[in-house]
Coordinates of C-alpha atoms and ligand atoms in Angstrom, one line a residue:
X29 CA 58.4 106.0 -5.2
X30 CA 57.4 108.4 -2.4
X31 CA 57.3 107.4 1.2
X32 CA 54.0 106.6 2.8
X33 CA 52.9 109.5 4.9
X34 CA 51.0 107.4 7.5
X35 CA 53.3 105.5 9.8
X36 CA 52.4 102.1 11.2
X37 CA 53.3 101.5 14.8
X38 CA 55.1 98.2 14.1
X39 CA 55.2 95.2 11.8
X40 CA 51.9 93.6 12.9
X41 CA 48.2 94.2 11.9
X42 CA 46.5 94.7 15.3
X43 CA 46.8 98.5 15.4
X44 CA 45.5 100.4 12.3
X45 CA 46.5 104.1 12.1
X46 CA 43.4 106.2 11.7
X47 CA 45.4 108.4 9.3
X48 CA 45.1 105.7 6.6
X49 CA 41.3 106.5 6.2
X50 CA 41.7 110.2 5.7
X51 CA 45.2 111.0 4.4
X52 CA 45.0 112.3 0.8
X53 CA 48.5 111.2 -0.1
X54 CA 47.8 107.7 1.1
X55 CA 44.6 107.6 -1.1
X56 CA 46.7 108.7 -4.1
X57 CA 49.3 106.1 -3.5
X58 CA 46.6 103.4 -3.3
X59 CA 45.6 104.2 -6.9
X60 CA 49.1 103.4 -8.1
X61 CA 50.2 100.6 -5.7
X62 CA 46.9 98.8 -5.0
X63 CA 44.5 99.4 -7.8
X64 CA 47.0 99.8 -10.7
X65 CA 49.4 97.6 -8.9
X66 CA 49.8 93.8 -8.9
X67 CA 46.1 93.1 -8.2
X68 CA 43.1 91.7 -10.0
X69 CA 40.1 94.0 -9.9
X70 CA 36.6 92.9 -10.6
X71 CA 35.2 94.5 -13.8
X72 CA 31.8 92.9 -14.4
X73 CA 30.1 89.6 -15.0
X74 CA 30.7 87.6 -18.2
X75 CA 26.8 87.3 -18.3
X76 CA 26.7 91.1 -18.8
X77 CA 28.7 90.8 -22.1
X78 CA 26.4 88.3 -23.9
X79 CA 27.5 89.1 -27.5
X80 CA 30.1 90.7 -29.7
X81 CA 29.9 94.4 -29.1
X82 CA 28.3 94.3 -25.7
X83 CA 30.2 96.6 -23.4
X84 CA 30.1 98.0 -19.8
X85 CA 31.9 100.9 -18.3
X86 CA 33.3 100.5 -14.8
X87 CA 36.3 101.6 -12.7
X88 CA 39.5 100.1 -11.4
X89 CA 40.1 102.3 -8.4
X90 CA 39.3 105.7 -9.6
X91 CA 40.4 104.9 -13.2
X92 CA 37.5 104.7 -15.7
X93 CA 37.5 101.5 -17.8
X94 CA 35.6 100.1 -20.7
X95 CA 35.2 96.3 -20.8
X96 CA 33.7 94.6 -23.9
X97 CA 33.5 91.6 -26.1
X98 CA 35.0 91.7 -29.6
X99 CA 33.9 89.7 -32.6
X100 CA 36.6 87.1 -31.8
X101 CA 34.6 86.3 -28.6
X102 CA 37.4 87.5 -26.3
X103 CA 36.9 90.1 -23.6
X104 CA 39.0 93.3 -23.7
X105 CA 39.4 96.1 -21.3
X106 CA 41.0 99.5 -21.6
X107 CA 41.0 102.9 -20.0
X108 CA 37.9 104.9 -20.8
X109 CA 40.0 107.9 -21.6
X110 CA 40.4 109.4 -25.1
X111 CA 44.0 109.6 -26.3
X112 CA 43.4 113.1 -27.6
X113 CA 42.4 115.3 -24.6
X114 CA 41.3 112.7 -22.1
X115 CA 37.5 112.8 -22.4
X116 CA 35.6 109.7 -21.5
X117 CA 35.3 107.6 -24.6
X118 CA 32.0 105.8 -23.6
X119 CA 29.5 107.7 -21.6
X120 CA 26.8 105.0 -20.9
X121 CA 26.9 102.3 -18.2
X122 CA 26.4 99.6 -20.8
X123 CA 25.4 99.2 -24.4
X124 CA 26.4 97.7 -27.8
X125 CA 29.0 99.1 -30.1
X126 CA 31.0 98.2 -33.2
X127 CA 33.5 100.8 -32.3
X128 CA 33.7 103.8 -30.0
X129 CA 33.9 107.4 -31.0
X130 CA 34.8 110.2 -28.6
X131 CA 32.1 112.8 -28.6
X132 CA 34.6 115.7 -28.2
X133 CA 36.6 115.7 -31.5
X134 CA 35.4 112.3 -32.9
X135 CA 38.6 110.3 -32.5
X136 CA 37.7 106.6 -32.8
X137 CA 38.7 103.3 -31.3
X138 CA 38.1 99.6 -32.0
X139 CA 36.8 97.2 -29.4
X140 CA 40.3 96.3 -28.4
X141 CA 41.1 99.8 -27.4
X142 CA 43.2 100.7 -30.5
X143 CA 43.1 104.3 -31.8
X144 CA 41.8 103.8 -35.4
X145 CA 40.7 107.2 -36.5
X146 CA 41.6 110.9 -36.0
X147 CA 39.0 113.3 -37.5
X148 CA 40.6 115.5 -40.2
X149 CA 43.9 113.8 -39.6
X150 CA 45.2 115.1 -43.0
X151 CA 43.5 118.5 -42.3
X152 CA 40.9 120.2 -44.4
X153 CA 41.6 121.3 -48.0
X154 CA 45.2 120.8 -47.5
X155 CA 45.4 122.9 -44.4
X156 CA 45.9 121.9 -40.8
X157 CA 45.9 118.3 -39.7
X158 CA 48.3 116.2 -37.7
X159 CA 52.0 116.2 -38.5
X160 CA 53.3 113.3 -40.6
X161 CA 55.2 112.0 -37.6
X162 CA 51.9 111.3 -35.7
X163 CA 51.4 107.6 -35.6
X164 CA 48.0 106.3 -34.3
X165 CA 49.6 103.0 -33.1
X166 CA 51.7 104.9 -30.7
X167 CA 48.7 106.4 -29.0
X168 CA 45.7 104.9 -27.3
X169 CA 44.2 104.3 -23.9
X170 CA 46.2 101.9 -21.6
X171 CA 45.0 98.3 -21.9
X172 CA 44.3 96.0 -19.0
X173 CA 45.1 92.3 -18.8
X174 CA 41.7 90.4 -18.5
X175 CA 41.0 87.1 -16.8
X176 CA 37.6 85.4 -16.5
X177 CA 37.1 83.0 -13.6
X178 CA 33.7 81.3 -13.1
X179 CA 31.9 84.0 -15.0
X180 CA 33.6 86.9 -13.1
X181 CA 35.7 89.2 -15.3
X182 CA 38.8 90.7 -13.6
X183 CA 41.2 93.2 -15.0
X184 CA 44.8 94.2 -14.1
X185 CA 47.1 97.0 -15.1
X186 CA 50.1 94.9 -13.9
X187 CA 52.2 92.5 -15.9
X188 CA 53.5 91.1 -12.6
X189 CA 50.3 89.8 -11.1
X190 CA 50.1 86.0 -11.2
X191 CA 47.2 84.2 -13.0
X192 CA 43.8 84.9 -11.4
X193 CA 43.6 81.3 -10.1
X194 CA 46.9 81.7 -8.4
X195 CA 45.9 85.1 -7.0
X196 CA 42.7 83.6 -5.5
X197 CA 44.2 80.4 -4.2
X198 CA 42.6 77.0 -4.1
X199 CA 40.3 77.6 -1.1
X200 CA 38.9 80.8 -2.5
X201 CA 38.5 79.3 -6.0
X202 CA 36.4 76.4 -4.5
X203 CA 34.2 78.8 -2.6
X204 CA 33.6 81.0 -5.8
X205 CA 32.9 77.8 -7.7
X206 CA 30.4 76.7 -5.1
X207 CA 28.2 79.8 -5.9
X208 CA 29.1 80.4 -9.5
X209 CA 28.6 76.9 -10.7
X210 CA 25.7 77.6 -13.0
X211 CA 24.8 80.3 -15.5
X212 CA 23.6 83.4 -13.8
X213 CA 21.3 86.3 -14.7
X214 CA 21.3 89.8 -13.3
X215 CA 18.0 90.4 -11.4
X216 CA 18.7 93.8 -9.9
X217 CA 21.3 96.6 -9.3
X218 CA 21.9 99.3 -6.8
X219 CA 24.7 101.8 -6.3
X220 CA 25.3 103.2 -2.9
X221 CA 27.3 106.4 -2.3
X222 CA 29.0 105.9 1.1
X223 CA 30.5 108.9 3.0
X224 CA 33.6 106.8 4.2
X225 CA 36.9 105.6 2.9
X226 CA 36.7 102.4 0.8
X227 CA 38.8 100.5 3.3
X228 CA 36.2 100.9 6.0
X229 CA 33.6 99.2 3.9
X230 CA 36.0 96.4 2.9
X231 CA 37.0 95.9 6.6
X232 CA 33.3 95.7 7.5
X233 CA 32.7 92.9 4.9
X234 CA 35.5 90.9 6.4
X235 CA 34.5 91.6 10.0
X236 CA 32.6 88.5 11.2
X237 CA 32.7 89.9 14.8
X238 CA 30.2 92.7 14.0
X239 CA 27.7 90.8 11.9
X240 CA 25.4 89.7 14.7
X241 CA 26.1 92.6 17.0
X242 CA 25.3 95.5 14.6
X243 CA 22.6 93.7 12.7
X244 CA 19.5 93.3 14.8
X245 CA 17.8 91.5 12.0
X246 CA 20.5 88.8 11.7
X247 CA 20.5 88.0 15.4
X248 CA 16.8 88.4 16.2
X249 CA 15.6 86.2 13.3
X250 CA 18.6 83.8 13.8
X251 CA 20.0 84.2 10.3
X252 CA 23.5 84.7 11.7
X253 CA 24.9 84.3 15.2
X254 CA 28.4 83.8 16.3
X255 CA 27.2 80.7 18.2
X256 CA 26.3 79.0 14.9
X257 CA 28.5 76.6 13.2
X258 CA 30.8 78.3 10.7
X259 CA 34.3 79.7 10.2
X260 CA 36.6 82.1 8.5
X261 CA 39.1 81.3 5.7
X262 CA 41.9 83.7 5.0
X263 CA 44.2 83.0 2.1
X264 CA 48.0 83.1 2.3
X265 CA 48.2 86.6 1.0
X266 CA 45.7 87.8 3.6
X267 CA 43.9 89.6 0.8
X268 CA 41.1 87.1 0.1
X269 CA 38.7 85.7 2.6
X270 CA 35.5 83.7 3.1
X271 CA 33.3 83.6 6.2
X272 CA 30.4 81.2 6.4
X273 CA 27.8 79.9 8.7
X274 CA 24.9 77.5 8.9
X275 CA 21.5 78.1 10.5
X276 CA 21.2 75.5 13.2
X277 CA 18.2 76.0 15.5
X278 CA 19.3 73.1 17.7
X279 CA 22.5 75.0 18.5
X280 CA 20.6 78.1 19.9
X281 CA 22.2 79.0 23.2
X282 CA 22.0 81.7 25.8
X283 CA 25.2 83.5 24.9
X284 CA 23.4 86.4 23.3
X285 CA 20.9 86.8 26.2
X286 CA 23.8 86.7 28.7
X287 CA 25.6 89.6 26.9
X288 CA 22.5 91.8 27.0
X289 CA 22.9 92.8 23.3
X290 CA 20.9 95.4 21.5
X291 CA 20.8 93.1 18.5
X292 CA 18.9 90.3 20.4
X293 CA 15.5 91.9 20.3
X294 CA 12.0 90.7 20.8
X295 CA 10.8 92.1 17.5
X296 CA 8.3 90.1 15.5
X297 CA 7.5 90.1 11.8
X298 CA 3.9 90.4 10.7
X299 CA 4.9 88.9 7.4
X300 CA 7.7 86.3 7.7
X301 CA 7.9 85.4 4.0
X302 CA 11.1 87.4 3.7
X303 CA 12.8 84.7 5.8
X304 CA 11.5 81.9 3.7
X305 CA 13.7 80.3 1.2
X306 CA 14.8 77.1 -0.3
X307 CA 17.9 74.9 -0.1
X308 CA 20.1 75.3 -3.2
X309 CA 23.4 74.1 -1.9
X310 CA 23.8 70.7 -0.3
X311 CA 26.4 71.7 2.3
X312 CA 24.0 73.4 4.8
X313 CA 25.8 76.7 4.5
X314 CA 23.2 79.5 4.6
X315 CA 25.6 82.4 4.6
X316 CA 28.8 82.8 2.7
X317 CA 30.6 86.2 2.3
X318 CA 33.7 86.1 0.2
X319 CA 36.1 88.9 -0.7
X320 CA 38.9 89.3 -3.1
X321 CA 41.5 92.0 -2.6
X322 CA 41.1 94.9 -3.1
X323 CA 37.4 95.6 -3.5
X324 CA 35.4 92.6 -4.7
X325 CA 32.7 90.7 -2.7
X326 CA 30.6 87.6 -3.6
X327 CA 27.7 87.1 -1.3
X328 CA 25.2 84.3 -0.5
X329 CA 22.9 85.2 2.3
X330 CA 20.2 82.5 2.2
X331 CA 19.0 82.7 -1.5
X332 CA 20.2 86.3 -2.0
X333 CA 23.2 86.1 -4.2
X334 CA 25.0 89.2 -5.2
X335 CA 28.4 90.6 -6.2
X336 CA 29.5 93.9 -4.8
X337 CA 32.2 96.2 -6.1
X338 CA 33.8 98.7 -3.8
X339 CA 35.3 101.8 -5.5
X340 CA 37.2 104.6 -3.9
X341 CA 36.0 108.1 -4.8
X342 CA 38.7 110.1 -3.0
X343 CA 38.2 112.5 -0.2
X344 CA 36.9 109.9 2.3
X345 CA 34.1 108.6 0.0
X346 CA 33.4 105.4 -1.8
X347 CA 30.9 103.8 -4.1
X348 CA 29.4 100.4 -3.6
X349 CA 27.9 98.7 -6.6
X350 CA 25.5 95.8 -6.0
X351 CA 24.6 93.4 -8.7
X352 CA 22.0 90.8 -7.6
X353 CA 22.0 87.4 -9.3
X354 CA 19.6 84.6 -10.0
X355 CA 20.4 81.4 -11.8
X356 CA 19.2 81.0 -15.4
X357 CA 17.4 77.8 -14.3
X358 CA 15.4 79.4 -11.5
X359 CA 11.7 78.5 -11.2
X360 CA 9.3 81.5 -10.9
X361 CA 9.0 80.7 -7.1
X362 CA 12.8 80.6 -6.7
X363 CA 13.1 83.9 -8.5
X364 CA 10.4 85.4 -6.3
X365 CA 12.2 84.3 -3.1
X366 CA 15.4 85.8 -4.3
X367 CA 13.8 89.1 -5.1
X368 CA 12.0 89.2 -1.7
X369 CA 15.2 88.4 0.2
X370 CA 16.9 91.2 -1.7
X371 CA 15.2 93.3 1.0
X372 CA 17.8 92.0 3.5
X373 CA 20.8 93.6 1.8
X374 CA 21.4 96.8 -0.1
X375 CA 21.0 100.5 0.6
X376 CA 17.7 100.1 2.5
X377 CA 18.0 96.5 3.4
X378 CA 17.0 95.3 6.8
X379 CA 20.6 94.1 7.3
X380 CA 23.1 96.1 5.3
X381 CA 21.7 99.6 5.6
X382 CA 23.5 99.4 9.0
X383 CA 26.8 98.7 7.2
X384 CA 26.2 101.8 5.1
X385 CA 25.7 103.8 8.2
X386 CA 28.4 102.5 10.4
X387 CA 31.2 103.4 8.0
X388 CA 30.3 107.0 8.3
X389 CA 30.1 106.7 12.1
X390 CA 33.8 105.6 12.0
X391 CA 34.8 108.2 9.4
X392 CA 33.2 110.9 11.6
X393 CA 34.5 109.4 14.8
X394 CA 38.1 109.4 13.7
X395 CA 38.2 113.1 12.7
X396 CA 41.1 114.8 14.4
X397 CA 42.6 111.4 15.4
X398 CA 45.1 110.8 12.6
X399 CA 47.8 110.1 15.2
X400 CA 45.7 107.3 17.0
X401 CA 45.0 103.7 16.0
X402 CA 42.2 101.2 15.9
X403 CA 42.5 97.9 17.9
X404 CA 42.1 94.8 15.8
X405 CA 43.0 92.1 18.2
X406 CA 39.9 89.8 18.5
X407 CA 41.1 86.2 18.1
X408 CA 44.7 87.1 18.5
X409 CA 47.3 88.7 16.2
X410 CA 47.5 86.3 13.3
X411 CA 45.8 86.1 9.9
X412 CA 45.2 82.4 10.2
X413 CA 41.9 80.7 9.2
X414 CA 39.6 80.0 12.1
X415 CA 36.6 77.8 12.8
X416 CA 35.1 80.4 15.2
X417 CA 33.9 83.8 14.0
X418 CA 34.5 85.9 17.1
X419 CA 37.7 87.0 15.5
X420 CA 39.1 89.8 13.4
X421 CA 41.6 87.5 11.6
X422 CA 40.3 88.4 8.1
X423 CA 40.5 92.1 8.9
X424 CA 44.1 91.7 9.8
X425 CA 44.5 89.7 6.6
X426 CA 43.3 92.7 4.6
X427 CA 45.9 94.9 6.2
X428 CA 48.6 92.3 5.6
X429 CA 47.8 92.4 1.8
X430 CA 47.4 96.1 1.9
X431 CA 50.8 96.7 3.5
X432 CA 52.5 94.3 1.1
X433 CA 51.2 96.3 -1.9
X434 CA 51.7 99.7 -0.4
X435 CA 55.2 99.1 1.0
X436 CA 56.4 97.0 -2.0
Ligands
FES506 S1 39.1 114.4 -26.4 FE1 38.5 112.8 -27.5 S2 38.6 113.4 -29.5 FE2 39.3 115.1 -28.4
FE2_507 FE1 27.4 94.0 8.3

């Protein structure tokens, strides 16, 4: 395996070389060591594959993948790449199929990813065709291991990765279970093209320090402040995290006013209904952001529930796929509240449009600085869980997991 081209200054995770966000060789190595390595990658929701033949196309890293349900009720995933010349097998985002046929030369596949048909395999009128030695069983797209946890479908190219429950760990499992404890329905989707390396977005998700500093809406309308009750959980691997908080008006204090922050503004809303919601969890937690290494996010911001998938697109770009969820048992009022709160997050959301912008501020800011490093030292140098959120512990956790995969 080739050496990593970007050097870390030492064994810790408090200094992140800027070269990691722009070095083409690093980005290539990530495909093999992270995305096709011993990781579980989010593919889709079980709810998106309601019956035999339902399929979705997605990616694991940059690798195109088909995920579908066969007549045996099992979910299968395989590379969306024809065994013949490498064309995409399925072109649509989703659909229903009994089998797949490549549009280029009509080779066909069953729903488990086996090559079942080669057009004119025996030639035409005794001429041409494949040699007798060609065996269809020896050819086909690579298959992924598939695991379903709480309605989330994950795939892995690795035989070494432990079970998905073990990969997630108890604390993360509990926090997924908290949100995914009932049947869900997809109520909306967005795809965002971001002009920054995928790791900058994943770091942002795990960065509880920035949330109420960058996001004026969070702070001004008291949806999320560092002074609120909450915490950060980082699992043993460092790769998975949860940050959570509770709206607590009684705990309002002067710490934001004292810092003179841009995000603590006097703005008012003419229509405050976007802030209205309802209690659906009995633990008082109004915000829970959870990530699974490498690029999966499960979000509960008030009643806005979504999964996000972060996909690298090479050359300092990434794609962010949002899927917004409701519960199958929602009342019309609950569904309306979720759809309204959807305005908080997403490409043009009051809150997360800023996350979309800030990744590019970093990507542009670090141009010409491949030899310099970011400082990730808030809250110390460990990756331990914390009951305060003025910390970068889960960002350090990401780099711990990243280094473990990249240097393995
Ligand atoms: S590339 Fe698919 S059949 Fe030729
Ligand atoms: Fe943010």
